[in-house]
mmCIF file of C-alpha atoms in Angstrom:
data_model
loop_
_atom_site.group_PDB
_atom_site.id
_atom_site.type_symbol
_atom_site.label_atom_id
_atom_site.label_comp_id
_atom_site.label_asym_id
_atom_site.label_seq_id
_atom_site.Cartn_x
_atom_site.Cartn_y
_atom_site.Cartn_z
ATOM 1 C CA UNK A 1438 0.112 0.139 -0.129
ATOM 2 C CA UNK A 1439 1.647 3.439 -1.059
ATOM 3 C CA UNK A 1440 1.653 5.906 1.335
ATOM 4 C CA UNK A 1441 1.395 9.556 -0.110
ATOM 5 C CA UNK A 1442 3.662 11.821 2.219
ATOM 6 C CA UNK A 1443 2.291 15.039 3.232
ATOM 7 C CA UNK A 1444 4.673 16.543 5.896
ATOM 8 C CA UNK A 1445 7.350 15.720 8.240
ATOM 9 C CA UNK A 1446 7.763 17.874 11.255
ATOM 10 C CA UNK A 1447 11.015 17.726 13.486
ATOM 11 C CA UNK A 1448 10.508 19.186 16.955
ATOM 12 C CA UNK A 1449 12.514 20.157 20.147
ATOM 13 C CA UNK A 1450 10.267 20.057 23.043
ATOM 14 C CA UNK A 1451 11.060 21.940 26.338
ATOM 15 C CA UNK A 1452 10.755 25.398 28.045
ATOM 16 C CA UNK A 1453 11.673 27.792 25.567
ATOM 17 C CA UNK A 1454 9.609 31.103 27.077
ATOM 18 C CA UNK A 1455 12.454 32.996 28.469
ATOM 19 C CA UNK A 1456 14.578 32.252 25.283
ATOM 20 C CA UNK A 1457 11.661 33.713 23.031
ATOM 21 C CA UNK A 1458 10.929 36.690 25.340
ATOM 22 C CA UNK A 1459 14.679 37.730 25.182
ATOM 23 C CA UNK A 1460 15.406 36.887 21.524
ATOM 24 C CA UNK A 1461 12.195 37.889 19.414
ATOM 25 C CA UNK A 1462 14.154 40.330 17.174
ATOM 26 C CA UNK A 1463 17.259 38.221 16.764
ATOM 27 C CA UNK A 1464 14.871 35.139 15.636
ATOM 28 C CA UNK A 1465 12.837 37.605 13.248
ATOM 29 C CA UNK A 1466 16.367 38.534 11.900
ATOM 30 C CA UNK A 1467 17.291 35.032 11.359
ATOM 31 C CA UNK A 1468 14.003 34.456 9.522
ATOM 32 C CA UNK A 1469 13.838 37.740 7.316
ATOM 33 C CA UNK A 1470 13.329 35.790 4.220
ATOM 34 C CA UNK A 1471 10.386 34.198 5.439
ATOM 35 C CA UNK A 1472 6.747 35.308 5.992
ATOM 36 C CA UNK A 1473 5.862 35.832 9.607
ATOM 37 C CA UNK A 1474 2.580 35.323 11.595
ATOM 38 C CA UNK A 1475 2.356 36.137 15.571
ATOM 39 C CA UNK A 1476 -0.004 35.301 18.111
ATOM 40 C CA UNK A 1477 0.258 36.457 21.707
ATOM 41 C CA UNK A 1478 0.164 33.892 24.454
ATOM 42 C CA UNK A 1479 -0.588 34.598 28.089
ATOM 43 C CA UNK A 1480 1.746 32.615 30.084
ATOM 44 C CA UNK A 1481 0.881 30.926 33.562
ATOM 45 C CA UNK A 1482 2.994 33.409 35.386
ATOM 46 C CA UNK A 1483 1.085 36.412 33.771
ATOM 47 C CA UNK A 1484 3.505 37.289 31.246
ATOM 48 C CA UNK A 1485 2.822 37.664 27.402
ATOM 49 C CA UNK A 1486 4.672 35.788 24.805
ATOM 50 C CA UNK A 1487 4.662 36.245 20.901
ATOM 51 C CA UNK A 1488 4.063 32.688 19.319
ATOM 52 C CA UNK A 1489 6.097 33.053 16.139
ATOM 53 C CA UNK A 1490 5.408 31.274 12.717
ATOM 54 C CA UNK A 1491 7.569 31.636 9.704
ATOM 55 C CA UNK A 1492 6.671 30.125 6.259
ATOM 56 C CA UNK A 1493 8.662 30.112 2.853
ATOM 57 C CA UNK A 1494 7.419 27.731 0.146
ATOM 58 C CA UNK A 1495 6.992 24.296 1.418
ATOM 59 C CA UNK A 1496 9.069 24.919 4.847
ATOM 60 C CA UNK A 1497 7.438 26.336 8.095
ATOM 61 C CA UNK A 1498 9.167 27.357 11.471
ATOM 62 C CA UNK A 1499 7.402 27.650 14.421
ATOM 63 C CA UNK A 1500 8.635 29.034 17.860
ATOM 64 C CA UNK A 1501 6.213 28.399 20.733
ATOM 65 C CA UNK A 1502 6.896 28.394 24.578
ATOM 66 C CA UNK A 1503 6.828 24.659 24.731
ATOM 67 C CA UNK A 1504 8.464 23.605 21.429
ATOM 68 C CA UNK A 1505 10.678 24.589 18.259
ATOM 69 C CA UNK A 1506 9.025 23.129 15.263
ATOM 70 C CA UNK A 1507 10.632 22.759 11.607
ATOM 71 C CA UNK A 1508 7.910 21.500 9.123
ATOM 72 C CA UNK A 1509 8.538 20.114 5.550
ATOM 73 C CA UNK A 1510 5.444 20.001 3.531
ATOM 74 C CA UNK A 1511 6.051 17.621 0.421
ATOM 75 C CA UNK A 1512 5.746 19.252 -2.951
ATOM 76 C CA UNK A 1513 5.120 15.894 -4.010
ATOM 77 C CA UNK A 1514 5.125 12.581 -2.247
ATOM 78 C CA UNK A 1515 8.241 11.162 -4.109
ATOM 79 C CA UNK A 1516 10.700 13.415 -2.409
ATOM 80 C CA UNK A 1517 13.273 11.285 -0.314
ATOM 81 C CA UNK A 1518 13.373 10.744 3.334
ATOM 82 C CA UNK A 1519 17.038 11.849 3.228
ATOM 83 C CA UNK A 1520 16.268 15.036 1.296
ATOM 84 C CA UNK A 1521 13.699 15.999 4.161
ATOM 85 C CA UNK A 1522 16.137 15.058 7.023
ATOM 86 C CA UNK A 1523 18.983 17.178 5.055
ATOM 87 C CA UNK A 1524 16.737 20.123 4.796
ATOM 88 C CA UNK A 1525 15.989 20.075 8.711
ATOM 89 C CA UNK A 1526 19.626 19.568 9.414
ATOM 90 C CA UNK A 1527 20.809 22.586 7.286
ATOM 91 C CA UNK A 1528 18.156 24.790 9.287
ATOM 92 C CA UNK A 1529 18.877 23.586 12.725
ATOM 93 C CA UNK A 1530 22.830 23.740 12.016
ATOM 94 C CA UNK A 1531 22.497 27.562 11.402
ATOM 95 C CA UNK A 1532 19.902 28.102 14.293
ATOM 96 C CA UNK A 1533 22.584 26.515 16.514
ATOM 97 C CA UNK A 1534 25.268 28.950 15.208
ATOM 98 C CA UNK A 1535 23.373 31.804 16.269
ATOM 99 C CA UNK A 1536 21.828 30.255 19.499
ATOM 100 C CA UNK A 1537 24.277 27.766 20.795
ATOM 101 C CA UNK A 1538 23.148 27.606 24.351
ATOM 102 C CA UNK A 1539 19.430 26.332 23.907
ATOM 103 C CA UNK A 1540 18.499 22.834 24.940
ATOM 104 C CA UNK A 1541 15.397 20.702 24.678
ATOM 105 C CA UNK A 1542 14.321 18.059 27.012
ATOM 106 C CA UNK A 1543 12.512 15.793 24.332
ATOM 107 C CA UNK A 1544 12.594 15.568 20.630
ATOM 108 C CA UNK A 1545 10.310 14.190 18.054
ATOM 109 C CA UNK A 1546 9.471 13.468 14.282
ATOM 110 C CA UNK A 1547 5.948 13.220 13.176
ATOM 111 C CA UNK A 1548 5.255 12.203 9.522
ATOM 112 C CA UNK A 1549 1.625 12.566 8.097
ATOM 113 C CA UNK A 1550 0.312 11.059 4.895
ATOM 114 C CA UNK A 1551 -2.323 9.083 3.592
ATOM 115 C CA UNK A 1552 -3.647 5.859 1.597
ATOM 116 C CA UNK A 1553 -6.102 6.192 -1.051
ATOM 117 C CA UNK A 1554 -9.328 4.386 -0.087
ATOM 118 C CA UNK A 1555 -11.904 5.537 -2.731
ATOM 119 C CA UNK A 1556 -13.512 2.079 -2.809
ATOM 120 C CA UNK A 1557 -12.428 0.835 0.425
ATOM 121 C CA UNK A 1558 -9.799 -0.918 -0.954
ATOM 122 C CA UNK A 1559 -7.211 0.017 1.640
ATOM 123 C CA UNK A 1560 -9.612 -0.908 4.428
ATOM 124 C CA UNK A 1561 -10.205 -4.374 2.856
ATOM 125 C CA UNK A 1562 -6.555 -4.957 2.474
ATOM 126 C CA UNK A 1563 -5.582 -3.947 6.072
ATOM 127 C CA UNK A 1564 -8.581 -5.830 7.732
ATOM 128 C CA UNK A 1565 -7.753 -9.040 5.625
ATOM 129 C CA UNK A 1566 -4.200 -9.295 6.407
ATOM 130 C CA UNK A 1567 -4.999 -8.549 10.100
ATOM 131 C CA UNK A 1568 -7.432 -11.365 10.080
ATOM 132 C CA UNK A 1569 -10.339 -9.149 10.793
ATOM 133 C CA UNK A 1570 -12.190 -10.231 7.491
ATOM 134 C CA UNK A 1571 -11.920 -13.999 8.391
ATOM 135 C CA UNK A 1572 -13.148 -13.368 11.675
ATOM 136 C CA UNK A 1573 -16.024 -10.839 11.210
ATOM 137 C CA UNK A 1574 -16.722 -10.437 7.514
ATOM 138 C CA UNK A 1575 -16.090 -7.569 5.408
ATOM 139 C CA UNK A 1576 -15.363 -4.321 7.375
ATOM 140 C CA UNK A 1577 -16.283 -0.799 6.150
ATOM 141 C CA UNK A 1578 -14.785 1.144 9.135
ATOM 142 C CA UNK A 1579 -11.052 1.246 10.231
ATOM 143 C CA UNK A 1580 -9.305 3.066 13.127
ATOM 144 C CA UNK A 1581 -6.350 2.092 15.338
ATOM 145 C CA UNK A 1582 -3.436 3.374 17.127
ATOM 146 C CA UNK A 1583 -0.514 1.536 18.499
ATOM 147 C CA UNK A 1584 2.805 2.468 20.525
ATOM 148 C CA UNK A 1585 5.600 -0.198 20.016
ATOM 149 C CA UNK A 1586 8.458 1.455 22.063
ATOM 150 C CA UNK A 1587 11.900 0.907 20.731
ATOM 151 C CA UNK A 1588 15.372 0.905 22.559
ATOM 152 C CA UNK A 1589 17.881 3.184 20.514
ATOM 153 C CA UNK A 1590 20.064 5.530 22.356
ATOM 154 C CA UNK A 1591 17.220 5.641 24.922
ATOM 155 C CA UNK A 1592 13.478 4.335 24.918
ATOM 156 C CA UNK A 1593 11.605 5.980 22.040
ATOM 157 C CA UNK A 1594 7.768 5.868 21.608
ATOM 158 C CA UNK A 1595 7.193 4.753 17.989
ATOM 159 C CA UNK A 1596 3.381 5.363 17.645
ATOM 160 C CA UNK A 1597 1.299 4.607 14.460
ATOM 161 C CA UNK A 1598 -2.231 6.310 14.170
ATOM 162 C CA UNK A 1599 -4.673 5.097 11.365
ATOM 163 C CA UNK A 1600 -7.771 6.791 10.807
ATOM 164 C CA UNK A 1601 -10.444 7.535 8.056
ATOM 165 C CA UNK A 1602 -10.656 10.680 6.543
ATOM 166 C CA UNK A 1603 -10.537 12.822 3.274
ATOM 167 C CA UNK A 1604 -7.985 14.390 1.317
ATOM 168 C CA UNK A 1605 -7.939 17.127 -1.325
ATOM 169 C CA UNK A 1606 -6.403 16.685 -4.908
ATOM 170 C CA UNK A 1607 -4.019 19.523 -5.144
ATOM 171 C CA UNK A 1608 -5.043 20.535 -8.656
ATOM 172 C CA UNK A 1609 -8.820 19.510 -9.086
ATOM 173 C CA UNK A 1610 -9.574 20.268 -5.373
ATOM 174 C CA UNK A 1611 -11.718 17.034 -5.427
ATOM 175 C CA UNK A 1612 -12.102 15.262 -2.077
ATOM 176 C CA UNK A 1613 -10.991 11.597 -2.095
ATOM 177 C CA UNK A 1614 -11.367 8.836 0.702
ATOM 178 C CA UNK A 1615 -8.319 8.075 2.334
ATOM 179 C CA UNK A 1616 -6.679 6.560 5.322
ATOM 180 C CA UNK A 1617 -4.963 8.830 7.194
ATOM 181 C CA UNK A 1618 -1.399 7.828 8.427
ATOM 182 C CA UNK A 1619 0.135 9.515 11.292
ATOM 183 C CA UNK A 1620 3.717 8.127 12.436
ATOM 184 C CA UNK A 1621 4.957 9.743 15.576
ATOM 185 C CA UNK A 1622 8.416 8.837 17.021
ATOM 186 C CA UNK A 1623 9.599 10.573 20.259
ATOM 187 C CA UNK A 1624 11.502 10.502 23.554
ATOM 188 C CA UNK A 1625 9.695 9.424 26.620
ATOM 189 C CA UNK A 1626 8.115 12.560 28.753
ATOM 190 C CA UNK A 1627 9.288 10.989 31.933
ATOM 191 C CA UNK A 1628 12.997 12.323 30.982
ATOM 192 C CA UNK A 1629 12.647 16.035 31.366
ATOM 193 C CA UNK A 1630 16.363 16.796 31.855
ATOM 194 C CA UNK A 1631 17.472 19.533 28.985
ATOM 195 C CA UNK A 1632 19.950 17.453 26.776
ATOM 196 C CA UNK A 1633 19.254 18.198 23.175
ATOM 197 C CA UNK A 1634 20.964 20.895 21.262
ATOM 198 C CA UNK A 1635 20.545 21.536 17.565
ATOM 199 C CA UNK A 1636 24.110 21.467 16.908
ATOM 200 C CA UNK A 1637 23.748 17.820 17.509
ATOM 201 C CA UNK A 1638 20.830 17.546 15.258
ATOM 202 C CA UNK A 1639 22.154 14.598 12.974
ATOM 203 C CA UNK A 1640 23.265 12.400 15.887
ATOM 204 C CA UNK A 1641 20.013 13.062 18.071
ATOM 205 C CA UNK A 1642 17.580 12.675 15.375
ATOM 206 C CA UNK A 1643 19.035 9.831 13.332
ATOM 207 C CA UNK A 1644 17.484 6.954 15.306
ATOM 208 C CA UNK A 1645 14.047 8.884 15.294
ATOM 209 C CA UNK A 1646 14.226 9.128 11.573
ATOM 210 C CA UNK A 1647 15.305 5.528 11.042
ATOM 211 C CA UNK A 1648 12.291 4.437 13.117
ATOM 212 C CA UNK A 1649 10.057 6.615 11.052
ATOM 213 C CA UNK A 1650 11.208 5.197 7.870
ATOM 214 C CA UNK A 1651 10.870 1.634 9.383
ATOM 215 C CA UNK A 1652 7.125 2.420 10.370
ATOM 216 C CA UNK A 1653 6.694 3.728 6.662
ATOM 217 C CA UNK A 1654 8.170 0.819 5.108
ATOM 218 C CA UNK A 1655 6.163 -1.719 7.367
ATOM 219 C CA UNK A 1656 2.840 -0.132 6.192
ATOM 220 C CA UNK A 1657 3.754 -0.184 2.889
ATOM 221 C CA UNK A 1658 4.746 -3.843 2.810
ATOM 222 C CA UNK A 1659 1.786 -4.828 4.778
#
């Protein structure tokens, strides 16, 4: 089953409120070539903070009090995983040169895509191979979520979420029935020590990217 990739998001998760308040203009200077959107957030301690969203072509970068996100929107689903990873690496290497002292307590990659399901063919294939068709007969609905933790440099959540939904054709804007595929690989919330720095992006995110690719390949080979 072919997964048509939509976007991949690489995230540093942590407490970035003080960093954003102190460096708003420096961040804007870094992102001068991007379009900007801002939204004021009221923090629990009474302070106000500007959430920042920058976008250019198929890339967006978001700065929030609790996370920093780099999102690659696939111009077509055949763009390689390595090209996406290299794009994120290039950005975070530049970011770390300007802000070398920032650390996140968690990291995550979320990849979103879909499988065409116009005539229930994807559901039929899933349920048949899972043994559900033999047990219950033909099925016309399918949704499931699994987390299969993996031991890498530390324990990682590897979450696969499959839901029924719709997608729009880019050119015709026609709606299509699909199975939405969400692959989320992240470090555990229980380890909150700030230890991930963007200058180490290639090393820190390598295992996460490998797990995303493995989940993707497993679904396509299903």
